[in-house]
Short mmCIF file of C-alpha atoms and ligand atoms in Angstrom, two decimals:
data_model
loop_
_atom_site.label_atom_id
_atom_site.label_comp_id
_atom_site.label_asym_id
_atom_site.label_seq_id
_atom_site.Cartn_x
_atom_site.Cartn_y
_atom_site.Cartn_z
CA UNK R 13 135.32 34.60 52.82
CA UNK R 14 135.12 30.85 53.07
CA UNK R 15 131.59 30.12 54.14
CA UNK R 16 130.65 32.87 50.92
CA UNK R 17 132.66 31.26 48.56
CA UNK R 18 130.67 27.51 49.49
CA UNK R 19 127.69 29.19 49.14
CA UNK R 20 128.01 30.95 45.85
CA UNK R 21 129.18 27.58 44.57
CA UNK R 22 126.37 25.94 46.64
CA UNK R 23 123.69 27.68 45.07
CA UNK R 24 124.78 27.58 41.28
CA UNK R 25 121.84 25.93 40.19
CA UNK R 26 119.29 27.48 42.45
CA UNK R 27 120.81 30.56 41.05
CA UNK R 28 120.58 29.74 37.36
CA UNK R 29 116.89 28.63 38.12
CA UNK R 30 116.13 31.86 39.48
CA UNK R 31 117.49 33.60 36.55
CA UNK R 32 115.14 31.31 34.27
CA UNK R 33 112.11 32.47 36.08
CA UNK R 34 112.63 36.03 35.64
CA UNK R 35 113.80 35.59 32.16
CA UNK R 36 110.12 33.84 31.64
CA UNK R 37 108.52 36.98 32.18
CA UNK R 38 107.97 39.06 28.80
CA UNK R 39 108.18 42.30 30.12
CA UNK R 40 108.46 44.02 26.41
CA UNK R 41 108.54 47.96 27.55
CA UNK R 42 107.53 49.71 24.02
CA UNK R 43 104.74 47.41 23.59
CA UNK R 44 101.17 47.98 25.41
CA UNK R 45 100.39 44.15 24.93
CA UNK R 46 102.86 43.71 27.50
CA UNK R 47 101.67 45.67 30.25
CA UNK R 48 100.57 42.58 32.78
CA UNK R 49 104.23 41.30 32.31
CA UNK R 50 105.51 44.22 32.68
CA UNK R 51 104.20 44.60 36.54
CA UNK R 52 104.84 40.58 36.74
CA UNK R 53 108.53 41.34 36.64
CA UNK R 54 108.24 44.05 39.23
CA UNK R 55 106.51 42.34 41.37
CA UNK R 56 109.00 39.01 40.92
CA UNK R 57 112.16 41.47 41.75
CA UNK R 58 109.93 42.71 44.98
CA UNK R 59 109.56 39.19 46.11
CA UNK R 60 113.22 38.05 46.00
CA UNK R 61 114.30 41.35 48.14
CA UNK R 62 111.41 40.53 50.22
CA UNK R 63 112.48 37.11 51.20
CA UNK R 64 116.03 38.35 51.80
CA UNK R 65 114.06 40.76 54.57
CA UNK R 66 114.50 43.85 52.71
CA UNK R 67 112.30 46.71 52.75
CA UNK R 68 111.00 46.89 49.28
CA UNK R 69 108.49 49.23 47.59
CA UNK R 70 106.90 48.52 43.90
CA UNK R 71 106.41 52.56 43.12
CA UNK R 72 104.18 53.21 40.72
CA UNK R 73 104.96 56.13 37.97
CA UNK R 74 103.44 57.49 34.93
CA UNK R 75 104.62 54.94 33.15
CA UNK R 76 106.06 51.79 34.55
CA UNK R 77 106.56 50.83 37.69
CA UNK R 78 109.89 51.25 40.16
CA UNK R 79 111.34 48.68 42.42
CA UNK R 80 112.99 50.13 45.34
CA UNK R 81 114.64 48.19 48.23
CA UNK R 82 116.86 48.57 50.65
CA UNK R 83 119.16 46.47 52.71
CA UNK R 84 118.88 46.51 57.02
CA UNK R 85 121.29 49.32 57.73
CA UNK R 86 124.79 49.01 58.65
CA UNK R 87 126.21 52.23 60.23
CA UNK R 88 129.15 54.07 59.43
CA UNK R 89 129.42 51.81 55.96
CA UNK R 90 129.15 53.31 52.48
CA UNK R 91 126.14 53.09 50.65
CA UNK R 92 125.85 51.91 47.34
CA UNK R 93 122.99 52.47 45.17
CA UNK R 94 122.28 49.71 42.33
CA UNK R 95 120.41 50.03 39.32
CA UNK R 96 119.26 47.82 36.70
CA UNK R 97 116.20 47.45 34.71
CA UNK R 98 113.81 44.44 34.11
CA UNK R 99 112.30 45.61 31.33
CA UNK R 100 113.62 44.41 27.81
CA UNK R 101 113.03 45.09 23.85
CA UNK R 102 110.69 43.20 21.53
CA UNK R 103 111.52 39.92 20.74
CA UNK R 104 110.74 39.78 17.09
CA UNK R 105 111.73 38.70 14.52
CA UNK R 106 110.63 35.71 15.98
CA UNK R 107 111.52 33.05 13.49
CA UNK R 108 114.91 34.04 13.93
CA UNK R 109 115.38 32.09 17.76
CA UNK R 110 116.20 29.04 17.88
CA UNK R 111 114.11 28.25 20.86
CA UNK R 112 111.31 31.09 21.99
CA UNK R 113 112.43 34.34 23.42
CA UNK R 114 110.57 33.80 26.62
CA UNK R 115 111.15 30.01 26.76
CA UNK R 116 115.08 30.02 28.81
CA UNK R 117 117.25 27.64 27.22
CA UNK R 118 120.61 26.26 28.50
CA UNK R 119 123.19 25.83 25.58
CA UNK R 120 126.74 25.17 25.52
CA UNK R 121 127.11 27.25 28.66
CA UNK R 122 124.83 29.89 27.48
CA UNK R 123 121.12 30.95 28.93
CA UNK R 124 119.51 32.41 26.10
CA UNK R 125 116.24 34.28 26.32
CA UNK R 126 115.36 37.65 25.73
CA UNK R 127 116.48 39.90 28.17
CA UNK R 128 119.88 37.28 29.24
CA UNK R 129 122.09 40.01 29.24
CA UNK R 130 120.32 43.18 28.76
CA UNK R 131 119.75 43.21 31.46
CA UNK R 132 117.88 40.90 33.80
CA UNK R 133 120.68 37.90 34.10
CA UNK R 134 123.24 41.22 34.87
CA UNK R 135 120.88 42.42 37.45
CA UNK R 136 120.50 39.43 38.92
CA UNK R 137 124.13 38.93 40.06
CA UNK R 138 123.93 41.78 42.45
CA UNK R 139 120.76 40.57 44.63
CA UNK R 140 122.40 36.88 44.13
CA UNK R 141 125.66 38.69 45.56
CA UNK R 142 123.59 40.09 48.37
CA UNK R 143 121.97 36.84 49.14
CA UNK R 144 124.77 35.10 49.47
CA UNK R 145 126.07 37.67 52.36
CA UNK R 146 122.78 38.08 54.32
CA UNK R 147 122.77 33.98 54.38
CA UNK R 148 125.77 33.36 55.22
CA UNK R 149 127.15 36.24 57.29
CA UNK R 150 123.84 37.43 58.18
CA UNK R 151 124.67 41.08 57.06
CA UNK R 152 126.01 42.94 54.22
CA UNK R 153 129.20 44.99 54.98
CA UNK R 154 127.65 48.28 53.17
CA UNK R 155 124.29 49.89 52.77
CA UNK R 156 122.19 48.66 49.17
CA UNK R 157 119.58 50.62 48.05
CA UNK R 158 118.25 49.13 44.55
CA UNK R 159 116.62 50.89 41.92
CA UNK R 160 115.32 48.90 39.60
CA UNK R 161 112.86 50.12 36.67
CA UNK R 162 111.10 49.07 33.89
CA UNK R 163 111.44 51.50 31.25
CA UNK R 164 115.26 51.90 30.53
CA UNK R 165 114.61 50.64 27.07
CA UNK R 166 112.26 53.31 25.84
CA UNK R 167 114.25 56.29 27.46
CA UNK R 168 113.61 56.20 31.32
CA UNK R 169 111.18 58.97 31.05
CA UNK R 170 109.37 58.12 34.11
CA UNK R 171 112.98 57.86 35.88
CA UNK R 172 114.24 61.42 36.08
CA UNK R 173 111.15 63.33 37.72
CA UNK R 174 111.14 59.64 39.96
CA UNK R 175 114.86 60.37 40.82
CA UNK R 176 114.14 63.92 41.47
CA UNK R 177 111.60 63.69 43.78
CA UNK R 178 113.45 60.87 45.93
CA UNK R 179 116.75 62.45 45.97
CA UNK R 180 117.17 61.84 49.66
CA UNK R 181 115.79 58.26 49.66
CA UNK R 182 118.37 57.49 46.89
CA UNK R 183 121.26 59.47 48.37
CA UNK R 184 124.55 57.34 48.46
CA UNK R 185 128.27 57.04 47.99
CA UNK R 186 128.41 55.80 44.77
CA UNK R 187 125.96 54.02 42.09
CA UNK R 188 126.74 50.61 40.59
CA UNK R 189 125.54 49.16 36.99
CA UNK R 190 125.91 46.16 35.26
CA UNK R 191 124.71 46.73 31.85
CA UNK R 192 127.25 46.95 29.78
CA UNK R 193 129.79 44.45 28.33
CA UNK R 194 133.80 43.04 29.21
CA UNK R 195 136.11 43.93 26.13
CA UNK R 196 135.82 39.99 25.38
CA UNK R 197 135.97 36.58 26.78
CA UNK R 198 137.69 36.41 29.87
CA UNK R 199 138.41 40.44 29.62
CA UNK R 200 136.38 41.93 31.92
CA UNK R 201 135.88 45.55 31.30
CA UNK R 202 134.61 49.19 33.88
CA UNK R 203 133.44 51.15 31.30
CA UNK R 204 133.79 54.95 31.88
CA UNK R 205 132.22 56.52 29.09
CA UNK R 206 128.75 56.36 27.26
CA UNK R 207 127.20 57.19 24.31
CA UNK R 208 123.92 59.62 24.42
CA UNK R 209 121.36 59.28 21.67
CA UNK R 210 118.83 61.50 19.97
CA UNK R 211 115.87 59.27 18.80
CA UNK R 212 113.77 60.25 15.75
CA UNK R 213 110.66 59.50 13.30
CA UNK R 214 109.56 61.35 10.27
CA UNK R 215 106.88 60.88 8.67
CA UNK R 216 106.24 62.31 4.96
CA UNK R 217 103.37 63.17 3.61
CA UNK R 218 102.71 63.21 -0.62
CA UNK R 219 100.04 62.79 -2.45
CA UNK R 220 96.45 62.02 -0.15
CA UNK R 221 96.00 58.47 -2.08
CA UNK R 222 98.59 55.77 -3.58
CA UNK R 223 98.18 56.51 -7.38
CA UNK R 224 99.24 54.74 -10.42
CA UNK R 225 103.09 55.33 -10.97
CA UNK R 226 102.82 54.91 -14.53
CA UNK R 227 99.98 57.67 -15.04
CA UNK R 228 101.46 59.64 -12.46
CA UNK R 229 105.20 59.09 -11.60
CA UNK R 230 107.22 62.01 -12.96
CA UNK R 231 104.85 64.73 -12.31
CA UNK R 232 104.31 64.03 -8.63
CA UNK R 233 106.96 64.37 -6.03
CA UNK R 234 107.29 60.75 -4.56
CA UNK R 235 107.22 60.70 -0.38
CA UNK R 236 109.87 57.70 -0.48
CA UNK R 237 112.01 58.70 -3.00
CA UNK R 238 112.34 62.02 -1.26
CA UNK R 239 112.64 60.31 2.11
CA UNK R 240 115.50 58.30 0.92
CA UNK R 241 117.43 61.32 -0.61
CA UNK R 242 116.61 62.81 3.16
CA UNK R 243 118.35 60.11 5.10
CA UNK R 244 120.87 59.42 2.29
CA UNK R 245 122.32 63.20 2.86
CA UNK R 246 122.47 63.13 6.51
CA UNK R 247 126.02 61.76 6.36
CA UNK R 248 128.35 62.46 3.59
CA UNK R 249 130.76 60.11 1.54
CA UNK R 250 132.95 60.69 4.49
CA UNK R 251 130.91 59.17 6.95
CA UNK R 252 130.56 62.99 8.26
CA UNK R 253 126.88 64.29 9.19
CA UNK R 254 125.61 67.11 7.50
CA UNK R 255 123.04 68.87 10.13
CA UNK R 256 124.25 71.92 10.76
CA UNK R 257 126.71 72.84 14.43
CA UNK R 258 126.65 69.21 14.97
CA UNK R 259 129.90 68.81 15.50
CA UNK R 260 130.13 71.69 17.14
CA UNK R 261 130.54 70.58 20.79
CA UNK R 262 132.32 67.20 20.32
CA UNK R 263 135.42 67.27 21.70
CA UNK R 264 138.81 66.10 20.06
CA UNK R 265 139.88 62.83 20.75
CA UNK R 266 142.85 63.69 23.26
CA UNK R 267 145.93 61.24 21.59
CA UNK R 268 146.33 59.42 25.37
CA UNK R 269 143.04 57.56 24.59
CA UNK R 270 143.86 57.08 21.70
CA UNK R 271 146.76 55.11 22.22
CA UNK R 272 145.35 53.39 25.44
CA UNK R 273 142.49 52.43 22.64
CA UNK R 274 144.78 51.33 20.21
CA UNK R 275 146.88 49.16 22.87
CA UNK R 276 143.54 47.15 24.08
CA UNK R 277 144.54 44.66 20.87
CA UNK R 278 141.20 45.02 19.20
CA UNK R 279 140.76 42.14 16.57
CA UNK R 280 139.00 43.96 13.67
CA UNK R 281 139.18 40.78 11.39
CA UNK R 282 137.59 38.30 14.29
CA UNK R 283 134.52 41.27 14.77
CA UNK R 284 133.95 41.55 11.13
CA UNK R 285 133.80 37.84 11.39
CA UNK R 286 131.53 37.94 14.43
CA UNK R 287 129.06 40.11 12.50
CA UNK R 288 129.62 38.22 9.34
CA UNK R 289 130.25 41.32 7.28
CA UNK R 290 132.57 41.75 4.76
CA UNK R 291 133.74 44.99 5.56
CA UNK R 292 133.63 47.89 8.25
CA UNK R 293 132.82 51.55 7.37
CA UNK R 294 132.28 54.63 9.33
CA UNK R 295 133.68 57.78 9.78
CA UNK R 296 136.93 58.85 7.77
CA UNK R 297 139.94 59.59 9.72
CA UNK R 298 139.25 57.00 13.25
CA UNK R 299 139.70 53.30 13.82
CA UNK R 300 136.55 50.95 14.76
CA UNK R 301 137.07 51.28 18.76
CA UNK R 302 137.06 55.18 18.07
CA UNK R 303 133.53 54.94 15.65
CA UNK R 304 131.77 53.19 18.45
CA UNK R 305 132.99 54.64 21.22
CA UNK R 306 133.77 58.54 21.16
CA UNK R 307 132.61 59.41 17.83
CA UNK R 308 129.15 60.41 17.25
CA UNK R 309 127.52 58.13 14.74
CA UNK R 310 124.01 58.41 12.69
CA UNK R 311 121.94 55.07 12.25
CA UNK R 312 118.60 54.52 10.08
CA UNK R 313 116.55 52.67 12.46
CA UNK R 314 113.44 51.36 10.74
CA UNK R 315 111.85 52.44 7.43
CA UNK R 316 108.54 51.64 5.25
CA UNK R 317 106.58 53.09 2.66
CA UNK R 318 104.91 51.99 -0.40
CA UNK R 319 104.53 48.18 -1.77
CA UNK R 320 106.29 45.55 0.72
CA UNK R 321 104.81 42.61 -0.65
CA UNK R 322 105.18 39.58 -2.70
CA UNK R 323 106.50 40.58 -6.68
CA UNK R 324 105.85 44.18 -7.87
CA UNK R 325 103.06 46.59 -7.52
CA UNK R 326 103.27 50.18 -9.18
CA UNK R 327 102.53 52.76 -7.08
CA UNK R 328 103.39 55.80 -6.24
CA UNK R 329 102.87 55.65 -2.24
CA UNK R 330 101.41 58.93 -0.15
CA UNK R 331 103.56 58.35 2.82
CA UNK R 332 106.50 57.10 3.97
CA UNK R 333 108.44 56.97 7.03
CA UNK R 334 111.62 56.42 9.43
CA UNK R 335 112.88 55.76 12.57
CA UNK R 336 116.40 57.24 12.75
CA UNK R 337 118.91 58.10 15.35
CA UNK R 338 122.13 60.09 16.56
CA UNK R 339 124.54 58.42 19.07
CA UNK R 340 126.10 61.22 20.90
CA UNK R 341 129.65 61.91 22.69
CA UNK R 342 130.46 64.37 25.40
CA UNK R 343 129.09 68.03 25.28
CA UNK R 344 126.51 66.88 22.07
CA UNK R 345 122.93 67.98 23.47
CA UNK R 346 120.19 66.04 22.21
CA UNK R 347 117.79 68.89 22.31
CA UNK R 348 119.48 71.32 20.32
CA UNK R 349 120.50 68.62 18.03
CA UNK R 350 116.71 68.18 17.50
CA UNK R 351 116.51 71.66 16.42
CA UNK R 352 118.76 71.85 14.13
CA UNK R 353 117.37 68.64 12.15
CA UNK R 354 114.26 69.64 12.21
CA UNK R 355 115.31 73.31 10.86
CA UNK R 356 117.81 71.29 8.62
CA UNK R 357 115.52 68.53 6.96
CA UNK R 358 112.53 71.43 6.50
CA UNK R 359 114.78 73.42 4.20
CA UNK R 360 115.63 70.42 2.09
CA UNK R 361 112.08 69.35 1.71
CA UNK R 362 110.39 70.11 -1.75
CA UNK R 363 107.39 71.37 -2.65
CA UNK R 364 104.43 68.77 -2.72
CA UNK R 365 105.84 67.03 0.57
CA UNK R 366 104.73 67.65 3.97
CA UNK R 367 106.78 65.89 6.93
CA UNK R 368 106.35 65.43 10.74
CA UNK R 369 109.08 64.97 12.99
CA UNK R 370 108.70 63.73 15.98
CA UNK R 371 111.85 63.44 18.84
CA UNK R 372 111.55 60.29 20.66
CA UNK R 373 113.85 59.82 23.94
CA UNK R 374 116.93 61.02 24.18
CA UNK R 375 119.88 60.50 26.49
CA UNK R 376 123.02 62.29 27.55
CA UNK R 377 126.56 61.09 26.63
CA UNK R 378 128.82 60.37 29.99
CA UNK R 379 132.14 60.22 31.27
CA UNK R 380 132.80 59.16 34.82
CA UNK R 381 136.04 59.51 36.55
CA UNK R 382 138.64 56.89 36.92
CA UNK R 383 140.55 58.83 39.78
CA UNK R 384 138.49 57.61 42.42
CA UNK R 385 138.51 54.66 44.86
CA UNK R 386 135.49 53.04 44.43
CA UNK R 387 136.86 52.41 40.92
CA UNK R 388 140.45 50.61 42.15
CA UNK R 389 137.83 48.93 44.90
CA UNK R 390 135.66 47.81 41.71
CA UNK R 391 138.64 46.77 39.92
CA UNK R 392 139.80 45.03 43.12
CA UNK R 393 136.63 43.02 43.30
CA UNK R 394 136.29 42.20 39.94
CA UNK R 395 139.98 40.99 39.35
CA UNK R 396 138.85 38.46 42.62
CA UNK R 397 135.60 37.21 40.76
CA UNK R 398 137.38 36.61 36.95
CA UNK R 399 140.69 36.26 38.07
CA UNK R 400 142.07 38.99 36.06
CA UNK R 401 142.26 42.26 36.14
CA UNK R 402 139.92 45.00 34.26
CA UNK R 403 140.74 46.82 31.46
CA UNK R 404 139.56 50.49 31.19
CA UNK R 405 137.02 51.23 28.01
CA UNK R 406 134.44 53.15 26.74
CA UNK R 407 131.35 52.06 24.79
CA UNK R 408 128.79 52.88 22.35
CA UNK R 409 125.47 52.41 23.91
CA UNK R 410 123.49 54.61 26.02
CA UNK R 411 122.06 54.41 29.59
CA UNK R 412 120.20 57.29 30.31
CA UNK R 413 120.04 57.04 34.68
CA UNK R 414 123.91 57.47 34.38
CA UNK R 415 123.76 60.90 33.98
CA UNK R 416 120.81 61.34 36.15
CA UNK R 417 122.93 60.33 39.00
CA UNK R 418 125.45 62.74 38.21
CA UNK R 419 123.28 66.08 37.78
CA UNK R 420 120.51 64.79 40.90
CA UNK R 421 122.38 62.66 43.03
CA UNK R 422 125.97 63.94 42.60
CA UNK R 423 127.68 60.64 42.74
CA UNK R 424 129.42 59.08 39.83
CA UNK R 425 128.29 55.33 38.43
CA UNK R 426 130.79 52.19 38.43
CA UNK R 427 129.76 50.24 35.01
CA UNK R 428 130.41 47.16 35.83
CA UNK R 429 129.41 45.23 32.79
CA UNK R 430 129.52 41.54 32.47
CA UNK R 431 128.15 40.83 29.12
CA UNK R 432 129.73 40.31 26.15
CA UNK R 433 129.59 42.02 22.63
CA UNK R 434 128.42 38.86 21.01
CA UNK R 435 125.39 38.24 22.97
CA UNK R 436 122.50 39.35 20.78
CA UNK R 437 121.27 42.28 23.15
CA UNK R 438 118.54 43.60 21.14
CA UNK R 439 118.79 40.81 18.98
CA UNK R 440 117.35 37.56 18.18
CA UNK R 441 118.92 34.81 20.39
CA UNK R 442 120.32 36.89 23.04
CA UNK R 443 122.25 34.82 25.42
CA UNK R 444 124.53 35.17 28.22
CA UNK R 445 127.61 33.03 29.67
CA UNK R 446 126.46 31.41 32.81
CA UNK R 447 129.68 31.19 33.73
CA UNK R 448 129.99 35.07 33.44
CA UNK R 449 126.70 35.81 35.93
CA UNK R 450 128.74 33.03 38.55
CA UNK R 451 131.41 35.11 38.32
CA UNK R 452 129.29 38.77 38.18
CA UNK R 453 127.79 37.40 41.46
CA UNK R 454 131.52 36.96 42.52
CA UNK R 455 132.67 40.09 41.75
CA UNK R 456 129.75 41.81 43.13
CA UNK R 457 130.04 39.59 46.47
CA UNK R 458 133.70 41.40 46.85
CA UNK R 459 132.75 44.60 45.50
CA UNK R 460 130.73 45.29 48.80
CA UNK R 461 133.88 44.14 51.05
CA UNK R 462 136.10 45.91 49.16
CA UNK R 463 133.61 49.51 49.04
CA UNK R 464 133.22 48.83 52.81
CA UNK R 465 137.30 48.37 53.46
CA UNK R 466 137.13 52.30 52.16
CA UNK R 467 138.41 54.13 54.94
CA UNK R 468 135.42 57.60 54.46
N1 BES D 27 122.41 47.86 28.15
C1 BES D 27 122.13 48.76 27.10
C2 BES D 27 123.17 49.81 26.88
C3 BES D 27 124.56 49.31 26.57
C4 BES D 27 124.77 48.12 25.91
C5 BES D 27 125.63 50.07 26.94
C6 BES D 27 126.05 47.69 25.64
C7 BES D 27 126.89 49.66 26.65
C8 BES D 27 127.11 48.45 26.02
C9 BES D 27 120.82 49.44 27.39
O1 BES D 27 119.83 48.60 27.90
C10 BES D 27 120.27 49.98 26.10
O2 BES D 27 120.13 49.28 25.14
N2 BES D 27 119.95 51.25 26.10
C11 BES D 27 119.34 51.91 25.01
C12 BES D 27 118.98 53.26 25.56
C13 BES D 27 118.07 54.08 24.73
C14 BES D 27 116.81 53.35 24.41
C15 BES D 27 117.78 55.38 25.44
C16 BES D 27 120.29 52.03 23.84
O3 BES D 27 121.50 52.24 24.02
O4 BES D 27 119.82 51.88 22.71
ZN1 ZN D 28 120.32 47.37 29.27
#
């Protein structure tokens, strides 16, 4: 382990410049102006596994492309099948960085860039981690197959029919992510649950011109008004939603994870700090660990309609809209929650409005298993890279491939996240700890000696 230790510590900077390179690229997924970066990143990730001597394929989809490579094979190891994805979300508001999303900065220990930690720099640590063995040893002690694709952010729609039709290609032991987050500094985390998510716009429809609110407010039903008593009665004063059967599958919270929840020491006064709120709210009855990660929750996304400018303009708008979503737990289907919205929101809609609703993506909630030993192996490897041990958790995001793997491949995932709450994902100024991707490439170094020290 010598001669991979000196080299991880060897190639720090060569590593960190890497990660600058690909954190360059603006590969924005739900944006069409994007497109040539989009395939720039691709192509970047294909030219790293090529100069490692990979085999390495750039597949093109429907939608964005998928990087596949694969390690020379070493029989009678396991085989371990990494994903990640290189696309990321829009960078705006931009006057909110401090230096320019696609410009990497080094501060106080951070990279930040769009993209840092969701998920390129996370990513990164497991071809660094691959690098280091092929240079050094001149072999990897498992098989790595990497799937690596470009549209996580907008739903992975082009993933599934991809993973489908490549089931044998793809076929492994057991699938490895890093794209979640530790439980905080210097707490790294294997997350075993997910959130799902049930992603929605409506659109209503009033009046066929803006008119005059003073000649005509009061005798015509008003689009926003009527959108915000919509989305103000999809949860109660409870924090409950109100669409019908949507609790219906969600399972109780079994009082074991609760307690193993409560004992994780969550600081609820340094998070409300960290978010610079003055208070947390959500659903009655469950403490903030349980909100975010096993309850279902219901989030307004985006919203317009009528006069957004400068001072006051009275009008009574035709239209208004929002983007609004569902995070999901265990058992909660996406599609049928769809349904019952849609049947749900028409029935509350009154006369003189006409609305669209349109499902965006949609992912399934997950729970993996912690009985198995590629997750003591995992916990092995990454108590070797921090120097401490993981803690078990859950969290609140979603990654749809998760449960892709389970239903096509039949292999489990080991989330192996090595973010941290606080690093802007999706927000202005993302960052992430440099010294966290040193020690993700760490971990990950280990985590393929300690998969291959599996007796099969
Ligand atoms: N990396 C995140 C998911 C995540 C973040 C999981 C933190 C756990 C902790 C991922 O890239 C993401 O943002 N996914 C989207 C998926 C959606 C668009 C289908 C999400 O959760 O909003
Ligand atoms: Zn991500």
């Amino acid at each position: 382990m010598h001669q991979l230790d000196a080299y991880l510590d060897e190639h720090r900077k060569a590593f960190e410049q890497d990660l600058c390179s690909l954190l360059s690229i603006a590969s924005v997924s739900t944006d069409g102006r994007h497109q040539t970066e989009v395939r720039q990143a691709a192509q970047w990730l294909a030219s790293q596994f090529a100069a490692l001597g990979m085999q390495v394929e750039v597949a093109e989809t429907q939608g964005n492309p998928i990087v596949l490579a694969e390690t020379p094979p070493v029989p009678a190891a396991p085989t371990v099948l990494v994903y990640g994805h290189y696309d990321v979300q829009p960078a705006d508001p931009l006057d909110a960085w401090v230096t320019p999303p696609f410009a990497p900065s080094v501060r106080e220990g951070n990279v930040y860039a769009r993209g840092a930690t969701d998920d390129k720099g996370q990513l990164l640590t497991h071809i660094k981690s691959a690098q280091a063995w092929l240079q050094t040893a001149g072999r990897l002690p498992v098989n790595i197959k990497y799937l690596i694709e470009g549209e996580e952010e907008i739903g992975s729609a082009s993933l599934a029919p991809f993973v489908a039709a490549h089931r044998h290609r793809l076929a492994c032991d057991v699938a490895v992510i890093s794209d979640t987050c530790q439980f905080g500094p210097g707490r790294p985390a294997i997350t075993y649950g997910l959130r799902g998510i049930a992603y929605f716009e409506l659109r209503l429809t009033g009046p066929q011109h803006d008119l005059h609110s003073g000649v005509f407010g009061g005798a015509v039903v008003n689009p926003a008004t009527v959108l915000a008593k919509l989305l103000a009665g999809v949860t109660n004063e409870k924090g409950q939603v109100q669409v019908p059967h949507f609790y219906d599958d969600v399972e109780p919270l079994a009082p074991e994870e609760r307690e193993r929840f409560a004992a994780l020491g969550f600081d609820e006064a340094a998070f409300q700090r960290q978010l610079g709120v003055s208070a947390l709210g959500g659903e009655e009855g469950y403490t903030t660990l349980e909100r975010r990660w096993v309850r279902p929750s219901f989030d307004v996304n985006g919203l317009w309609g009528g006069y957004q400018g400068e001072g006051a303009k009275t009008v009574l708008p035709a239209r208004a809209g929002a983007k609004f979503s569902f995070r999901l737990v265990p058992r909660q289907d996406p599609a049928k929650i769809a349904a019952e919205l849609e049947a749900w929101l028409r029935q509350r809609l009154p006369p003189g409005i006409s609305m669209e609703l349109q499902a965006h993506h949609g992912s399934q909630p997950v729970v993996v298993s912690l009985h198995s030993p590629y997750v003591q192996a995992a916990a092995r490897a990454i108590e070797r890279g921090f120097g401490t041990p993981p803690v078990f958790i859950r969290e609140g995001g979603s990654i749809p491939v998760v449960s892709m793997f389970r239903e096509l491949l039949g292999v489990d995932t080991l989330l192996l996240g090595w973010g941290l709450d606080d690093d802007h994902a999706h927000g202005p100024n993302e960052k992430f700890s440099l010294a966290d991707f040193h020690r993700g490439i760490k971990a990950s170094a280990y985590l393929w000696e300690e998969l291959a020290a599996l007796k099969p």
